[in-house]
CSV table of C-alpha atoms in Angstrom, one decimal:
chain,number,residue,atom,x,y,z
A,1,UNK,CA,0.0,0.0,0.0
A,2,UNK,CA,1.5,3.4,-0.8
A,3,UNK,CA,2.4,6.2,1.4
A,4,UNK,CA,-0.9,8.8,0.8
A,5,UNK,CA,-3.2,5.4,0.7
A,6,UNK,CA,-1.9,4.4,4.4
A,7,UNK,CA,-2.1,7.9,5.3
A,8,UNK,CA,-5.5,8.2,3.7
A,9,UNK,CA,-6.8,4.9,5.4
A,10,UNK,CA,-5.6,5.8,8.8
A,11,UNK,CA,-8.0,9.2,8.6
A,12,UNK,CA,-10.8,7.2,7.5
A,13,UNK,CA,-10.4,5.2,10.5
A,14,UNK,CA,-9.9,7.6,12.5
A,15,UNK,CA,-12.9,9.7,11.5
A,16,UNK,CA,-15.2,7.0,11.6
A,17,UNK,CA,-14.1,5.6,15.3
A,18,UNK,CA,-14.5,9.8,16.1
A,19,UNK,CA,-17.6,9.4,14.4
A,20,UNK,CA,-18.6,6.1,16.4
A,21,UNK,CA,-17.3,7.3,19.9
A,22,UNK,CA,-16.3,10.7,19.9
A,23,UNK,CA,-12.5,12.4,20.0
A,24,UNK,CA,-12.1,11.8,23.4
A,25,UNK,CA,-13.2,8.1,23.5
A,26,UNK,CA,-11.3,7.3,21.3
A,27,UNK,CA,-6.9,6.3,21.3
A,28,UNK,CA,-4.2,6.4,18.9
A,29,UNK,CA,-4.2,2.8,20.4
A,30,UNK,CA,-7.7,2.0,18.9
A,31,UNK,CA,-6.7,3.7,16.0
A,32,UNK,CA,-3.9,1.2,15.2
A,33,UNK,CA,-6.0,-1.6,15.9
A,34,UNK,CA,-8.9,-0.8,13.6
A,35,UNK,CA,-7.2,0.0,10.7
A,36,UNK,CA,-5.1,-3.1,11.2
A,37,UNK,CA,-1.9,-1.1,10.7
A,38,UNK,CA,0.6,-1.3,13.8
A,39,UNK,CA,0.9,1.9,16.3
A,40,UNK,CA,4.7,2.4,14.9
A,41,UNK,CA,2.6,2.9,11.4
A,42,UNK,CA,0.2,5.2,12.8
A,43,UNK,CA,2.8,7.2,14.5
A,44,UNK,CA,4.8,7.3,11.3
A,45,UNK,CA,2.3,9.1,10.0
A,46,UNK,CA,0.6,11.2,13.1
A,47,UNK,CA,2.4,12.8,16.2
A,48,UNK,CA,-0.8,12.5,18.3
A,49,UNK,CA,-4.7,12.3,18.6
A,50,UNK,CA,-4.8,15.9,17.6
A,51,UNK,CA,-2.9,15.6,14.1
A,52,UNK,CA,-4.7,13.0,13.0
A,53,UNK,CA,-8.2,14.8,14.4
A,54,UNK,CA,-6.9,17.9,12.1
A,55,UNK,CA,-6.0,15.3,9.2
A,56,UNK,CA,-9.7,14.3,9.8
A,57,UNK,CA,-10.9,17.9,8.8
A,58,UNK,CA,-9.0,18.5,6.4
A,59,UNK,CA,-10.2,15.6,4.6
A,60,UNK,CA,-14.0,16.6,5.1
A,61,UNK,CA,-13.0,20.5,4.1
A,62,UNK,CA,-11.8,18.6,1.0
A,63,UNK,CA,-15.0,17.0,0.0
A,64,UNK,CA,-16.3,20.5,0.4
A,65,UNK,CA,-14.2,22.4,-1.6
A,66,UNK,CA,-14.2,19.7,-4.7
A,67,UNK,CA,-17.9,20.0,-5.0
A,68,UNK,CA,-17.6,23.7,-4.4
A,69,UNK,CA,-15.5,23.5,-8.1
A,70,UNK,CA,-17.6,21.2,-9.8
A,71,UNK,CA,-20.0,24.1,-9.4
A,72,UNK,CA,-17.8,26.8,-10.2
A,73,UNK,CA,-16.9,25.0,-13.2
A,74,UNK,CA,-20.6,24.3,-14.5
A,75,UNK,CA,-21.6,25.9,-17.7
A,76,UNK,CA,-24.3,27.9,-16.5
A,77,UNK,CA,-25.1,32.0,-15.5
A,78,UNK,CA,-22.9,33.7,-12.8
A,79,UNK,CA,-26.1,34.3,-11.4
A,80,UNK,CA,-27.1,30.8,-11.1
A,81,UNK,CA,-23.4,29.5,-9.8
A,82,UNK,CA,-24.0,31.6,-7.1
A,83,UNK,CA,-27.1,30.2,-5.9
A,84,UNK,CA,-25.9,26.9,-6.3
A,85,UNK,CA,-22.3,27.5,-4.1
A,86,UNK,CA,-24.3,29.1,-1.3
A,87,UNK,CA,-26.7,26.0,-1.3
A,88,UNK,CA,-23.9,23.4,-2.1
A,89,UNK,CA,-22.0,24.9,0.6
A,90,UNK,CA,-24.3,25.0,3.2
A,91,UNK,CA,-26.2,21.1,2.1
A,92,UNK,CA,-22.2,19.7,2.1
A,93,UNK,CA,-21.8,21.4,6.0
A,94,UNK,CA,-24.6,19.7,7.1
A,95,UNK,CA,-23.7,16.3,5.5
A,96,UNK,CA,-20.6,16.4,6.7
A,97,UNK,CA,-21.3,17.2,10.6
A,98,UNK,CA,-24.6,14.3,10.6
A,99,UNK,CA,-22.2,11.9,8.8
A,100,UNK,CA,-19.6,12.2,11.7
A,101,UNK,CA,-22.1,11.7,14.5
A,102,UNK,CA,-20.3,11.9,17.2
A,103,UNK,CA,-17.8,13.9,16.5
A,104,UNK,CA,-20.5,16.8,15.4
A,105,UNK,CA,-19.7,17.7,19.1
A,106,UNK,CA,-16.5,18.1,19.0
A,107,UNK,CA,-16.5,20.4,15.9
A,108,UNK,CA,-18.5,23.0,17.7
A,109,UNK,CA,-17.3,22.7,21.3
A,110,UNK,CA,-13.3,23.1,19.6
A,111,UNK,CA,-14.5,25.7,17.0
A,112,UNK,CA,-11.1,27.2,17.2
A,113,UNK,CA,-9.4,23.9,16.2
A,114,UNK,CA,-11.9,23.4,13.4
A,115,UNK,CA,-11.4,27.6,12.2
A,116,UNK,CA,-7.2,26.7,12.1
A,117,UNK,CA,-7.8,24.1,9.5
A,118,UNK,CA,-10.6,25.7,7.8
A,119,UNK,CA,-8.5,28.8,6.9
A,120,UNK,CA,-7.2,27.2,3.7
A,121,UNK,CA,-10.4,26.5,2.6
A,122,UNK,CA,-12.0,29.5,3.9
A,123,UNK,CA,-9.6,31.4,1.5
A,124,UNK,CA,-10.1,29.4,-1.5
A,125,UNK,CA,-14.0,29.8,-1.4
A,126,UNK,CA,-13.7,33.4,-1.1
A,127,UNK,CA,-11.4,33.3,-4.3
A,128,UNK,CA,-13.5,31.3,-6.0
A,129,UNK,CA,-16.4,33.9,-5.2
A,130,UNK,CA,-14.4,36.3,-6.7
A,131,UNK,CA,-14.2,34.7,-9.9
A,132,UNK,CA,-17.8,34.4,-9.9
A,133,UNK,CA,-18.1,38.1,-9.1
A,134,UNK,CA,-15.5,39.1,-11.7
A,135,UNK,CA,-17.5,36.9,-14.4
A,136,UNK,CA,-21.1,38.4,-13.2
A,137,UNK,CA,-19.8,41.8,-13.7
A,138,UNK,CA,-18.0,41.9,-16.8
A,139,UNK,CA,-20.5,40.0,-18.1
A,140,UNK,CA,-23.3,42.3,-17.2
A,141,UNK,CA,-24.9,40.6,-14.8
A,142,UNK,CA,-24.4,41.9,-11.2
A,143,UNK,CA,-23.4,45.7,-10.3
A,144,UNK,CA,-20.6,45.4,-8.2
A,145,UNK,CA,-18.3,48.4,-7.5
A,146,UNK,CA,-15.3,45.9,-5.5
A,147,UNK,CA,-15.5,42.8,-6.1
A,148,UNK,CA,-12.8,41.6,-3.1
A,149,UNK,CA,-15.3,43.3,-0.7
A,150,UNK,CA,-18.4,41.4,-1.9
A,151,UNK,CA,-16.9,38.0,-2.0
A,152,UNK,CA,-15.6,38.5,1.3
A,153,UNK,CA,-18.9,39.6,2.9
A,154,UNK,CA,-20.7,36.5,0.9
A,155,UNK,CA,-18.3,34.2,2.5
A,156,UNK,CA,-19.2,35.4,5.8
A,157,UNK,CA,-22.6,35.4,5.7
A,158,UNK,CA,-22.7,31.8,4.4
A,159,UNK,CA,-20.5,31.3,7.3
A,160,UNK,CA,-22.8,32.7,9.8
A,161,UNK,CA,-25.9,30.6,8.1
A,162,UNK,CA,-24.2,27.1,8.7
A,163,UNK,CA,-25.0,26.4,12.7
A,164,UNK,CA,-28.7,27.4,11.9
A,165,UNK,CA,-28.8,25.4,9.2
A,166,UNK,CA,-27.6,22.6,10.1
A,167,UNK,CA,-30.0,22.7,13.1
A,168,UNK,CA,-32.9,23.5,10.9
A,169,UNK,CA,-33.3,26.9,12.3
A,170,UNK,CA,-34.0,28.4,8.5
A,171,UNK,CA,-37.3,27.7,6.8
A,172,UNK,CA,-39.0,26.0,8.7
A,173,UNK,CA,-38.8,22.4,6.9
A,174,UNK,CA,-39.1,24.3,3.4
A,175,UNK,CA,-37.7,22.8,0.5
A,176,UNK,CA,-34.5,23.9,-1.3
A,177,UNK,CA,-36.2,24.1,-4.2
A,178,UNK,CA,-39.3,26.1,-2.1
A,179,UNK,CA,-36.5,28.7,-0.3
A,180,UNK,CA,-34.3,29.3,-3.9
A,181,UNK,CA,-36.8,31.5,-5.2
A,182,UNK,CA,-36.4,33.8,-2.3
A,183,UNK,CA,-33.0,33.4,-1.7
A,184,UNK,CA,-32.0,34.0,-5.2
A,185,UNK,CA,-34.2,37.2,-5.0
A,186,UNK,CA,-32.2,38.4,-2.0
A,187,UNK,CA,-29.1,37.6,-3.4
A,188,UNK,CA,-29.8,39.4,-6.8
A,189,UNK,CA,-31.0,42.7,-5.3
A,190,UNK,CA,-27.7,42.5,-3.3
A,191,UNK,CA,-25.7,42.6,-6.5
A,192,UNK,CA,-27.4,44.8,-8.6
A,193,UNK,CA,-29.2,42.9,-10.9
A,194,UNK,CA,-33.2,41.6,-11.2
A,195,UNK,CA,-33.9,37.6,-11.5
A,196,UNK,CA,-33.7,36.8,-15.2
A,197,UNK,CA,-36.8,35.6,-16.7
């Protein structure tokens, strides 16, 4: 087995025992054993608990930010792509912390573990916002006087939606495709342009 698909295995372990019992119930120890790799192999790869909890993240901020390009990279409107990255973003958030069960608690009681890894990808969605911006408005299609600015403050507000979203705190058991309307709307008027018929 190579080098990245040991590496790789060992995280999957790892996230699912994290998953199973939680990051504190769970040992390098237990780690080793499940994946059937020795604790010298583990170690080879992870100083403790904690690298291989932020290996973990990583690996789920990576899901994330591949299906964040499959949308940037979809022939449709500006206006449509970002729609679809806000809702991508926020339906892949949720995903990810019900698919980790356990460790759903652990990602909000260490936020500031979770916001170390994240600022790689936080940085890349805001440049990929950007792009989408910069497309929108020479294209036509949004008003926007800086475009750094806006992609910045979109970032952030999707950021701020995720905890009440993954709860179910915004509308109410609506659809996606019952809310998109609205949302879209909102979105729209906040760069400069009306819904296209």
């Amino acid at each position: 087995m190579s080098i990245s698909k040991t590496r790789q295995l060992l995280v999957d372990v790892a996230r699912q025992l994290f998953a199973k019992n939680g990051l504190e119930n769970t040992t390098m120890n237990d780690i080793a054993q499940a994946s059937g790799k020795g604790r010298r192999t583990l170690y080879t790869y992870f100083k403790s608990k904690e690298d291989i909890y932020y290996a973990v993240i990583e690996t789920e901020l990576e899901r994330l930010s591949d299906k964040l390009d499959e949308v940037a990279t979809r022939k449709i409107s500006p206006q449509e792509k970002v729609i679809e990255l806000i809702y991508t973003h926020l339906s892949m958030i949720r995903e990810t912390v019900v698919r980790n069960g356990n460790l759903r608690a652990e990602f909000f009681r260490n936020i500031w573990m979770v916001e170390k890894v994240r600022r790689h990808f936080d940085d890349a969605e805001v440049e990929l916002f950007r792009k989408v911006f910069a497309e929108g408005k020479e294209d036509g299609e949004f008003d926007i006087d800086n475009v750094d600015l806006v992609a910045d403050i979109t970032h952030y507000c999707i950021k701020g939606l995720e905890v009440p979203y993954i709860y179910g705190r915004i509308a109410h058991g609506m659809t996606e495709e019952a809310t998109k309307p609205q949302v879209a709307k909102f979105v729209y008027g906040a760069l400069g342009k009306k819904i296209k018929q």
